[in-house]
mmCIF file of C-alpha atoms in Angstrom:
data_model
loop_
_atom_site.group_PDB
_atom_site.id
_atom_site.type_symbol
_atom_site.label_atom_id
_atom_site.label_comp_id
_atom_site.label_asym_id
_atom_site.label_seq_id
_atom_site.Cartn_x
_atom_site.Cartn_y
_atom_site.Cartn_z
ATOM 1 C CA MET A 3 -16.676 -54.300 25.729
ATOM 2 C CA VAL A 4 -14.600 -51.515 27.270
ATOM 3 C CA GLU A 5 -14.883 -53.274 30.653
ATOM 4 C CA SER A 6 -12.642 -56.011 29.245
ATOM 5 C CA TYR A 7 -9.686 -53.604 29.300
ATOM 6 C CA PRO A 8 -8.099 -51.784 32.225
ATOM 7 C CA ASN A 9 -9.155 -48.129 32.126
ATOM 8 C CA ASP A 10 -5.587 -46.878 31.825
ATOM 9 C CA VAL A 11 -4.938 -49.174 28.839
ATOM 10 C CA ALA A 12 -8.096 -48.101 26.997
ATOM 11 C CA TYR A 13 -7.357 -44.452 27.776
ATOM 12 C CA SER A 14 -3.763 -44.749 26.553
ATOM 13 C CA VAL A 15 -4.872 -46.324 23.265
ATOM 14 C CA LEU A 16 -7.660 -43.825 22.562
ATOM 15 C CA THR A 17 -5.524 -40.766 23.276
ATOM 16 C CA ARG A 18 -3.113 -41.959 20.588
ATOM 17 C CA LEU A 19 -5.778 -41.726 17.891
ATOM 18 C CA ASP A 20 -5.074 -38.915 15.440
ATOM 19 C CA ASP A 21 -8.285 -38.759 13.400
ATOM 20 C CA VAL A 22 -11.697 -37.591 14.554
ATOM 21 C CA ALA A 23 -13.294 -40.274 12.356
ATOM 22 C CA ASP A 24 -11.592 -42.966 14.456
ATOM 23 C CA ILE A 25 -12.938 -41.455 17.672
ATOM 24 C CA ILE A 26 -16.450 -41.345 16.223
ATOM 25 C CA ARG A 27 -16.160 -45.002 15.180
ATOM 26 C CA VAL A 28 -15.008 -46.042 18.652
ATOM 27 C CA ALA A 29 -17.893 -44.150 20.266
ATOM 28 C CA ALA A 30 -20.318 -45.940 17.929
ATOM 29 C CA VAL A 31 -19.226 -49.452 18.983
ATOM 30 C CA SER A 32 -21.447 -49.601 22.055
ATOM 31 C CA ARG A 33 -22.961 -47.453 24.773
ATOM 32 C CA SER A 34 -20.147 -48.303 27.175
ATOM 33 C CA TRP A 35 -17.474 -47.293 24.658
ATOM 34 C CA ARG A 36 -19.368 -44.076 23.916
ATOM 35 C CA ASN A 37 -19.598 -43.241 27.609
ATOM 36 C CA PHE A 38 -15.895 -43.933 28.043
ATOM 37 C CA VAL A 39 -14.984 -41.620 25.136
ATOM 38 C CA ILE A 40 -17.272 -38.853 26.400
ATOM 39 C CA ASN A 41 -16.463 -39.042 30.112
ATOM 40 C CA ASN A 42 -12.706 -39.046 29.465
ATOM 41 C CA GLY A 43 -12.852 -36.110 27.055
ATOM 42 C CA ILE A 44 -11.087 -37.984 24.247
ATOM 43 C CA SER A 45 -12.266 -35.661 21.454
ATOM 44 C CA LYS A 46 -11.282 -32.594 23.485
ATOM 45 C CA LYS A 47 -7.803 -33.974 24.114
ATOM 46 C CA LEU A 48 -7.258 -34.638 20.402
ATOM 47 C CA CYS A 49 -8.548 -31.157 19.581
ATOM 48 C CA LEU A 50 -6.134 -29.562 22.065
ATOM 49 C CA LYS A 51 -3.268 -31.623 20.679
ATOM 50 C CA LYS A 52 -3.971 -30.416 17.154
ATOM 51 C CA ALA A 53 -4.864 -26.833 18.123
ATOM 52 C CA PRO A 54 -3.211 -25.764 21.414
ATOM 53 C CA THR A 55 -4.838 -22.328 21.033
ATOM 54 C CA LEU A 56 -8.023 -23.947 22.358
ATOM 55 C CA SER A 57 -6.388 -24.369 25.773
ATOM 56 C CA ILE A 58 -7.697 -20.911 26.762
ATOM 57 C CA ILE A 59 -11.288 -22.183 26.476
ATOM 58 C CA ASP A 60 -12.765 -22.947 29.891
ATOM 59 C CA ASN A 61 -16.349 -23.748 28.910
ATOM 60 C CA VAL A 62 -18.261 -24.870 25.851
ATOM 61 C CA VAL A 63 -21.859 -23.656 25.950
ATOM 62 C CA ASP A 64 -24.758 -23.298 23.569
ATOM 63 C CA ARG A 65 -26.496 -19.962 23.189
ATOM 64 C CA ASP A 66 -29.304 -20.878 25.607
ATOM 65 C CA GLU A 67 -26.752 -21.398 28.392
ATOM 66 C CA VAL A 68 -24.763 -18.206 27.870
ATOM 67 C CA CYS A 69 -26.548 -16.189 30.553
ATOM 68 C CA TYR A 70 -25.846 -18.863 33.177
ATOM 69 C CA THR A 71 -22.188 -19.277 32.273
ATOM 70 C CA LEU A 72 -21.493 -15.527 32.135
ATOM 71 C CA ASN A 73 -22.909 -15.249 35.654
ATOM 72 C CA GLY A 74 -20.499 -17.813 37.007
ATOM 73 C CA VAL A 75 -22.719 -20.886 36.839
ATOM 74 C CA ASP A 76 -20.809 -24.006 35.854
ATOM 75 C CA GLY A 77 -22.310 -25.191 32.574
ATOM 76 C CA ARG A 78 -19.987 -28.114 31.929
ATOM 77 C CA ASN A 79 -21.563 -30.984 30.040
ATOM 78 C CA PRO A 80 -19.260 -33.827 28.897
ATOM 79 C CA GLU A 81 -21.572 -35.054 26.133
ATOM 80 C CA ARG A 82 -22.047 -31.580 24.695
ATOM 81 C CA ASP A 83 -18.293 -30.925 24.905
ATOM 82 C CA HIS A 84 -17.626 -34.179 23.051
ATOM 83 C CA THR A 85 -20.012 -33.171 20.268
ATOM 84 C CA MET A 86 -18.602 -29.674 19.858
ATOM 85 C CA TYR A 87 -14.931 -30.659 19.968
ATOM 86 C CA SER A 88 -15.734 -33.311 17.367
ATOM 87 C CA TYR A 89 -17.222 -30.562 15.191
ATOM 88 C CA LEU A 90 -14.069 -28.467 15.610
ATOM 89 C CA LEU A 91 -11.898 -31.439 14.646
ATOM 90 C CA ARG A 92 -13.979 -31.920 11.512
ATOM 91 C CA ALA A 93 -13.643 -28.226 10.682
ATOM 92 C CA MET A 94 -9.843 -28.459 10.943
ATOM 93 C CA SER A 95 -9.771 -31.431 8.575
ATOM 94 C CA MET A 96 -11.880 -29.832 5.839
ATOM 95 C CA ASP A 97 -10.580 -28.154 2.715
ATOM 96 C CA SER A 98 -11.118 -24.449 3.197
ATOM 97 C CA PRO A 99 -9.706 -22.268 0.412
ATOM 98 C CA THR A 100 -11.243 -18.939 1.373
ATOM 99 C CA ASN A 101 -9.586 -15.677 2.330
ATOM 100 C CA CYS A 102 -10.503 -15.033 5.974
ATOM 101 C CA ILE A 103 -9.352 -11.389 6.171
ATOM 102 C CA ASP A 104 -12.137 -9.039 7.211
ATOM 103 C CA CYS A 105 -10.198 -5.782 7.522
ATOM 104 C CA ILE A 106 -6.778 -4.325 8.224
ATOM 105 C CA ILE A 107 -5.766 -3.269 11.735
ATOM 106 C CA GLY A 108 -2.428 -1.643 11.001
ATOM 107 C CA ALA A 109 1.226 -1.966 10.070
ATOM 108 C CA SER A 110 4.527 -1.263 11.794
ATOM 109 C CA SER A 111 5.000 1.722 9.463
ATOM 110 C CA THR A 112 3.779 3.107 6.139
ATOM 111 C CA ASN A 113 6.013 5.052 3.789
ATOM 112 C CA ILE A 114 3.490 7.212 1.917
ATOM 113 C CA TYR A 115 -0.064 7.302 3.253
ATOM 114 C CA PRO A 116 -2.607 6.621 1.781
ATOM 115 C CA MET A 117 -1.009 5.742 -1.582
ATOM 116 C CA GLN A 118 1.116 2.927 -0.078
ATOM 117 C CA SER A 119 -1.199 1.912 2.770
ATOM 118 C CA LEU A 120 -1.824 -1.642 3.905
ATOM 119 C CA VAL A 121 -5.304 -1.677 2.358
ATOM 120 C CA ASN A 122 -3.609 -2.253 -1.019
ATOM 121 C CA VAL A 123 -2.693 -5.854 -0.102
ATOM 122 C CA MET A 124 -6.388 -6.729 0.113
ATOM 123 C CA VAL A 125 -6.856 -6.552 -3.659
ATOM 124 C CA ALA A 126 -4.836 -8.654 -6.121
ATOM 125 C CA ARG A 127 -3.920 -5.902 -8.554
ATOM 126 C CA ASP A 128 -0.511 -4.565 -9.487
ATOM 127 C CA LYS A 129 -1.782 -1.259 -10.830
ATOM 128 C CA TYR A 130 -4.613 1.212 -10.582
ATOM 129 C CA ILE A 131 -5.339 4.180 -12.819
ATOM 130 C CA TRP A 132 -3.524 6.405 -10.346
ATOM 131 C CA GLY A 133 -0.461 4.200 -9.905
ATOM 132 C CA VAL A 134 0.983 0.976 -8.502
ATOM 133 C CA SER A 135 -0.849 -0.920 -5.734
ATOM 134 C CA TYR A 136 1.283 -2.093 -2.783
ATOM 135 C CA TRP A 137 2.085 -1.502 0.870
ATOM 136 C CA SER A 138 5.504 -0.093 1.705
ATOM 137 C CA SER A 139 7.178 0.239 5.082
ATOM 138 C CA LYS A 140 9.184 3.319 5.916
ATOM 139 C CA GLY A 141 12.864 3.229 4.986
ATOM 140 C CA GLN A 142 15.230 1.845 7.636
ATOM 141 C CA ARG A 143 18.996 1.855 8.003
ATOM 142 C CA ASP A 144 18.926 -1.442 9.908
ATOM 143 C CA PRO A 145 18.101 -4.428 7.635
ATOM 144 C CA ASN A 146 17.280 -6.579 10.682
ATOM 145 C CA ILE A 147 14.332 -4.453 11.737
ATOM 146 C CA LEU A 148 11.082 -6.344 12.388
ATOM 147 C CA ASP A 149 8.131 -5.115 10.331
ATOM 148 C CA TYR A 150 4.604 -6.412 10.725
ATOM 149 C CA THR A 151 1.084 -6.217 9.381
ATOM 150 C CA GLN A 152 -2.038 -6.940 11.412
ATOM 151 C CA PHE A 153 -5.536 -7.990 10.401
ATOM 152 C CA ARG A 154 -8.926 -8.865 11.826
ATOM 153 C CA LEU A 155 -10.453 -12.078 10.507
ATOM 154 C CA GLN A 156 -14.064 -12.607 9.462
ATOM 155 C CA SER A 157 -14.966 -14.497 12.625
ATOM 156 C CA LYS A 158 -13.755 -14.611 16.223
ATOM 157 C CA VAL A 159 -13.278 -18.356 15.661
ATOM 158 C CA CYS A 160 -11.474 -19.289 12.433
ATOM 159 C CA VAL A 161 -9.564 -22.282 11.154
ATOM 160 C CA VAL A 162 -6.341 -21.076 9.506
ATOM 161 C CA ASN A 163 -4.089 -23.405 7.544
ATOM 162 C CA GLU A 164 -2.206 -21.371 4.940
ATOM 163 C CA ILE A 165 -0.946 -17.846 4.286
ATOM 164 C CA GLN A 166 -0.082 -16.502 0.843
ATOM 165 C CA ILE A 167 2.110 -13.426 0.325
ATOM 166 C CA ARG A 168 3.404 -11.659 -2.769
ATOM 167 C CA HIS A 169 6.252 -9.153 -2.684
ATOM 168 C CA SER A 170 5.877 -6.087 -4.866
ATOM 169 C CA GLU A 171 8.315 -5.582 -7.729
ATOM 170 C CA ALA A 172 9.492 -2.004 -8.395
ATOM 171 C CA PHE A 173 9.460 -2.317 -12.185
ATOM 172 C CA TRP A 174 9.853 1.455 -12.569
ATOM 173 C CA GLU A 175 13.270 1.438 -10.837
ATOM 174 C CA PRO A 176 16.582 0.391 -12.432
ATOM 175 C CA GLY A 177 16.969 -3.402 -12.220
ATOM 176 C CA THR A 178 13.303 -3.840 -11.136
ATOM 177 C CA PRO A 179 14.227 -4.623 -7.497
ATOM 178 C CA VAL A 180 11.996 -6.686 -5.205
ATOM 179 C CA TYR A 181 11.766 -5.204 -1.712
ATOM 180 C CA SER A 182 11.416 -8.492 0.117
ATOM 181 C CA ALA A 183 11.760 -9.968 3.586
ATOM 182 C CA LYS A 184 14.209 -12.722 4.496
ATOM 183 C CA SER A 185 11.636 -14.709 6.468
ATOM 184 C CA VAL A 186 8.152 -14.536 7.938
ATOM 185 C CA ARG A 187 6.186 -15.883 10.898
ATOM 186 C CA PHE A 188 2.573 -15.647 12.005
ATOM 187 C CA GLN A 189 0.727 -14.946 15.241
ATOM 188 C CA MET A 190 -2.923 -15.390 16.209
ATOM 189 C CA GLY A 191 -4.697 -14.038 19.231
ATOM 190 C CA HIS A 192 -7.366 -11.957 20.877
ATOM 191 C CA PRO A 193 -7.809 -8.596 22.635
ATOM 192 C CA LYS A 194 -6.964 -8.579 26.328
ATOM 193 C CA TYR A 195 -10.466 -7.483 27.310
ATOM 194 C CA ILE A 196 -13.896 -8.196 25.864
ATOM 195 C CA ALA A 197 -14.581 -4.461 25.389
ATOM 196 C CA ASP A 198 -11.554 -4.265 23.082
ATOM 197 C CA PHE A 199 -13.332 -6.327 20.418
ATOM 198 C CA ASN A 200 -15.226 -3.159 19.470
ATOM 199 C CA VAL A 201 -12.322 -0.698 19.593
ATOM 200 C CA ASP A 202 -11.538 1.370 16.480
ATOM 201 C CA TYR A 203 -7.919 0.236 16.182
ATOM 202 C CA LYS A 204 -7.150 2.611 13.316
ATOM 203 C CA ASN A 205 -7.045 5.462 15.845
ATOM 204 C CA LEU A 206 -4.505 3.796 18.151
ATOM 205 C CA SER A 207 -0.742 4.274 18.167
ATOM 206 C CA LEU A 208 1.611 1.343 17.561
ATOM 207 C CA GLN A 209 2.357 1.112 21.292
ATOM 208 C CA GLN A 210 -1.348 1.123 22.129
ATOM 209 C CA LEU A 211 -1.915 -1.636 19.565
ATOM 210 C CA ALA A 212 0.850 -3.734 21.105
ATOM 211 C CA ASP A 213 -0.759 -3.387 24.537
ATOM 212 C CA HIS A 214 -4.212 -4.467 23.346
ATOM 213 C CA PHE A 215 -3.531 -8.058 22.274
ATOM 214 C CA VAL A 216 -2.571 -11.445 23.655
ATOM 215 C CA TRP A 217 -0.950 -13.730 21.074
ATOM 216 C CA THR A 218 -1.772 -17.358 21.826
ATOM 217 C CA TYR A 219 -0.120 -18.893 18.751
ATOM 218 C CA THR A 220 3.230 -18.236 17.082
ATOM 219 C CA SER A 221 4.189 -20.215 13.982
ATOM 220 C CA PRO A 222 7.636 -21.460 13.023
ATOM 221 C CA GLU A 223 9.738 -19.060 10.966
ATOM 222 C CA PHE A 224 9.441 -19.577 7.201
ATOM 223 C CA PRO A 225 12.106 -18.461 4.692
ATOM 224 C CA MET A 226 10.915 -16.212 1.872
ATOM 225 C CA THR A 227 12.209 -16.129 -1.691
ATOM 226 C CA GLN A 228 13.285 -12.753 -3.039
ATOM 227 C CA GLU A 229 10.941 -12.654 -6.006
ATOM 228 C CA SER A 230 7.576 -11.178 -6.938
ATOM 229 C CA CYS A 231 5.318 -14.230 -6.944
ATOM 230 C CA LEU A 232 2.596 -15.545 -4.664
ATOM 231 C CA GLN A 233 4.408 -17.568 -1.975
ATOM 232 C CA SER A 234 2.462 -20.100 0.113
ATOM 233 C CA PHE A 235 3.210 -20.914 3.748
ATOM 234 C CA LYS A 236 1.297 -23.865 5.192
ATOM 235 C CA LEU A 237 1.113 -24.153 8.956
ATOM 236 C CA PRO A 238 2.329 -27.461 10.446
ATOM 237 C CA GLU A 239 -1.295 -28.169 11.438
ATOM 238 C CA PRO A 240 -4.515 -26.289 10.660
ATOM 239 C CA THR A 241 -4.895 -24.006 13.669
ATOM 240 C CA ILE A 242 -7.951 -22.450 15.266
ATOM 241 C CA CYS A 243 -7.604 -18.722 15.818
ATOM 242 C CA ILE A 244 -9.493 -17.833 18.994
ATOM 243 C CA GLY A 245 -10.255 -14.127 19.005
ATOM 244 C CA GLY A 246 -10.005 -13.397 15.293
ATOM 245 C CA PHE A 247 -6.827 -11.297 15.142
ATOM 246 C CA PHE A 248 -3.836 -12.171 12.971
ATOM 247 C CA LYS A 249 -0.328 -10.714 12.849
ATOM 248 C CA ILE A 250 2.334 -11.268 10.173
ATOM 249 C CA GLU A 251 5.927 -10.546 11.195
ATOM 250 C CA PHE A 252 8.561 -9.945 8.523
ATOM 251 C CA LEU A 253 12.073 -10.633 9.748
ATOM 252 C CA GLY A 254 14.942 -8.976 7.918
ATOM 253 C CA ILE A 255 14.900 -6.847 4.758
ATOM 254 C CA THR A 256 17.006 -7.651 1.706
ATOM 255 C CA GLN A 257 16.771 -4.634 -0.593
ATOM 256 C CA LYS A 258 18.020 -1.047 -0.404
ATOM 257 C CA LYS A 259 16.608 1.796 -2.463
ATOM 258 C CA GLU A 260 19.307 3.495 -4.500
ATOM 259 C CA LEU A 261 17.714 6.912 -4.067
ATOM 260 C CA ASP A 262 18.184 7.164 -0.281
ATOM 261 C CA ASP A 263 20.259 4.072 0.640
ATOM 262 C CA LEU A 264 17.530 2.830 3.018
ATOM 263 C CA PHE A 265 15.952 -0.625 3.361
ATOM 264 C CA TYR A 266 12.270 -0.955 2.443
ATOM 265 C CA LEU A 267 9.698 -3.747 2.537
ATOM 266 C CA CYS A 268 6.952 -3.790 -0.113
ATOM 267 C CA MET A 269 4.010 -6.208 -0.299
ATOM 268 C CA GLY A 270 1.539 -6.453 -3.157
ATOM 269 C CA GLU A 271 -0.874 -9.060 -1.818
ATOM 270 C CA ILE A 272 -1.648 -11.003 1.378
ATOM 271 C CA ARG A 273 -4.186 -13.807 1.859
ATOM 272 C CA ILE A 274 -4.978 -15.689 5.062
ATOM 273 C CA LEU A 275 -6.614 -18.932 3.989
ATOM 274 C CA GLY A 276 -8.907 -20.892 6.238
ATOM 275 C CA ARG A 277 -12.505 -21.318 7.269
ATOM 276 C CA PRO A 278 -14.505 -18.799 9.329
ATOM 277 C CA LEU A 279 -16.624 -20.702 11.859
ATOM 278 C CA GLY A 280 -19.129 -17.923 12.493
ATOM 279 C CA PRO A 281 -22.065 -17.757 12.909
ATOM 280 C CA ALA A 282 -21.852 -21.266 14.351
ATOM 281 C CA PHE A 283 -19.142 -20.425 16.918
ATOM 282 C CA ASP A 284 -18.297 -17.335 18.938
ATOM 283 C CA ILE A 285 -16.334 -16.566 22.093
ATOM 284 C CA GLN A 286 -17.234 -14.652 25.220
ATOM 285 C CA ILE A 287 -15.242 -13.614 28.273
ATOM 286 C CA CYS A 288 -17.115 -14.366 31.481
ATOM 287 C CA GLN A 289 -17.219 -12.203 34.613
ATOM 288 C CA THR A 290 -14.716 -14.587 36.163
ATOM 289 C CA GLY A 291 -12.267 -13.967 33.307
ATOM 290 C CA ASP A 292 -12.888 -17.409 31.807
ATOM 291 C CA PHE A 293 -13.251 -17.884 28.053
ATOM 292 C CA SER A 294 -16.414 -19.557 26.836
ATOM 293 C CA LEU A 295 -16.773 -21.065 23.381
ATOM 294 C CA ILE A 296 -20.373 -20.401 22.379
ATOM 295 C CA TYR A 297 -22.077 -22.342 19.636
ATOM 296 C CA TRP A 298 -25.383 -22.203 17.832
ATOM 297 C CA PRO A 299 -26.527 -25.830 17.292
ATOM 298 C CA GLU A 300 -28.740 -24.874 14.353
ATOM 299 C CA ASN A 301 -25.763 -23.325 12.533
ATOM 300 C CA VAL A 302 -23.000 -25.842 13.267
ATOM 301 C CA ARG A 303 -24.062 -28.495 10.789
ATOM 302 C CA SER A 304 -24.585 -25.990 7.981
ATOM 303 C CA ILE A 305 -21.065 -24.614 8.466
ATOM 304 C CA LEU A 306 -19.553 -28.100 8.203
ATOM 305 C CA GLU A 307 -21.795 -29.589 5.539
ATOM 306 C CA ASN A 308 -22.256 -26.683 3.115
ATOM 307 C CA PRO A 309 -19.285 -25.633 0.971
ATOM 308 C CA ILE A 310 -18.241 -22.041 1.511
ATOM 309 C CA LYS A 311 -17.784 -19.692 -1.403
ATOM 310 C CA SER A 312 -14.128 -19.202 -2.174
ATOM 311 C CA SER A 313 -12.774 -15.665 -2.141
ATOM 312 C CA LEU A 314 -9.400 -16.514 -3.608
ATOM 313 C CA ASP A 315 -10.238 -14.655 -6.794
ATOM 314 C CA PHE A 316 -10.852 -10.962 -6.272
ATOM 315 C CA THR A 317 -13.016 -10.444 -9.345
#
């Protein structure tokens, strides 16, 4: 029985568990153990340790409680929170090889629009009838310039664990150069205000875009190889993107174009691999400014138990 152990000892042991299955097993031992796990928020603490992006969540509510929570009523429920954070932990541990990109938001620059626009990275093809398919930045004299691409994911709540990127090879130029980046890092976040979820970002300037988002996660920097192949970058831990917006930063450019002696960055394909958690989970900003994680109980189990169709092959 849990009463046989000092509370601080039991708490210290349980917060060292690193697998949601272990927490579920402990909670199944007896009613007293279950109450201890629930009342001390053990599953929530493990979830926050694995996905610090969840720290912005103030409340977990089901759809029937949304109206109360948005009006400032405290809807906290330890047992419900335990169940939902356990679901999120399970979602992070599942294999999820699907491309989560919903649409492009923009890029730091585009050399020739629309022929070399960012939309080209959404389809895994080197060529079309009218030419080569890739995104190209504008030429720069400074090779240390930071370029970026930005996307909206398929759900406001997504598990992301891997990003795949392929540089474009200029096979029509002497020496078939690869206009590659030296390294890459990733950011996830949300708009500053709830109304900004419905903004048409394509009509905003780069400065306006920068002012619209809060980035709650920044990955380590990953080195890139200077070749035209699909490179995979796995995050240290599967991470939950709260808000559904994803930014890829390319640090440093390696290749000059002989024609104008400027540095360019060219990408042929980008995939953000993970697991969209909609329609089971959504987020809402309350009148108080708090973030609520909303879930639909009837959809949660189907999201976790039914395999999702992979979109790795664009055929």
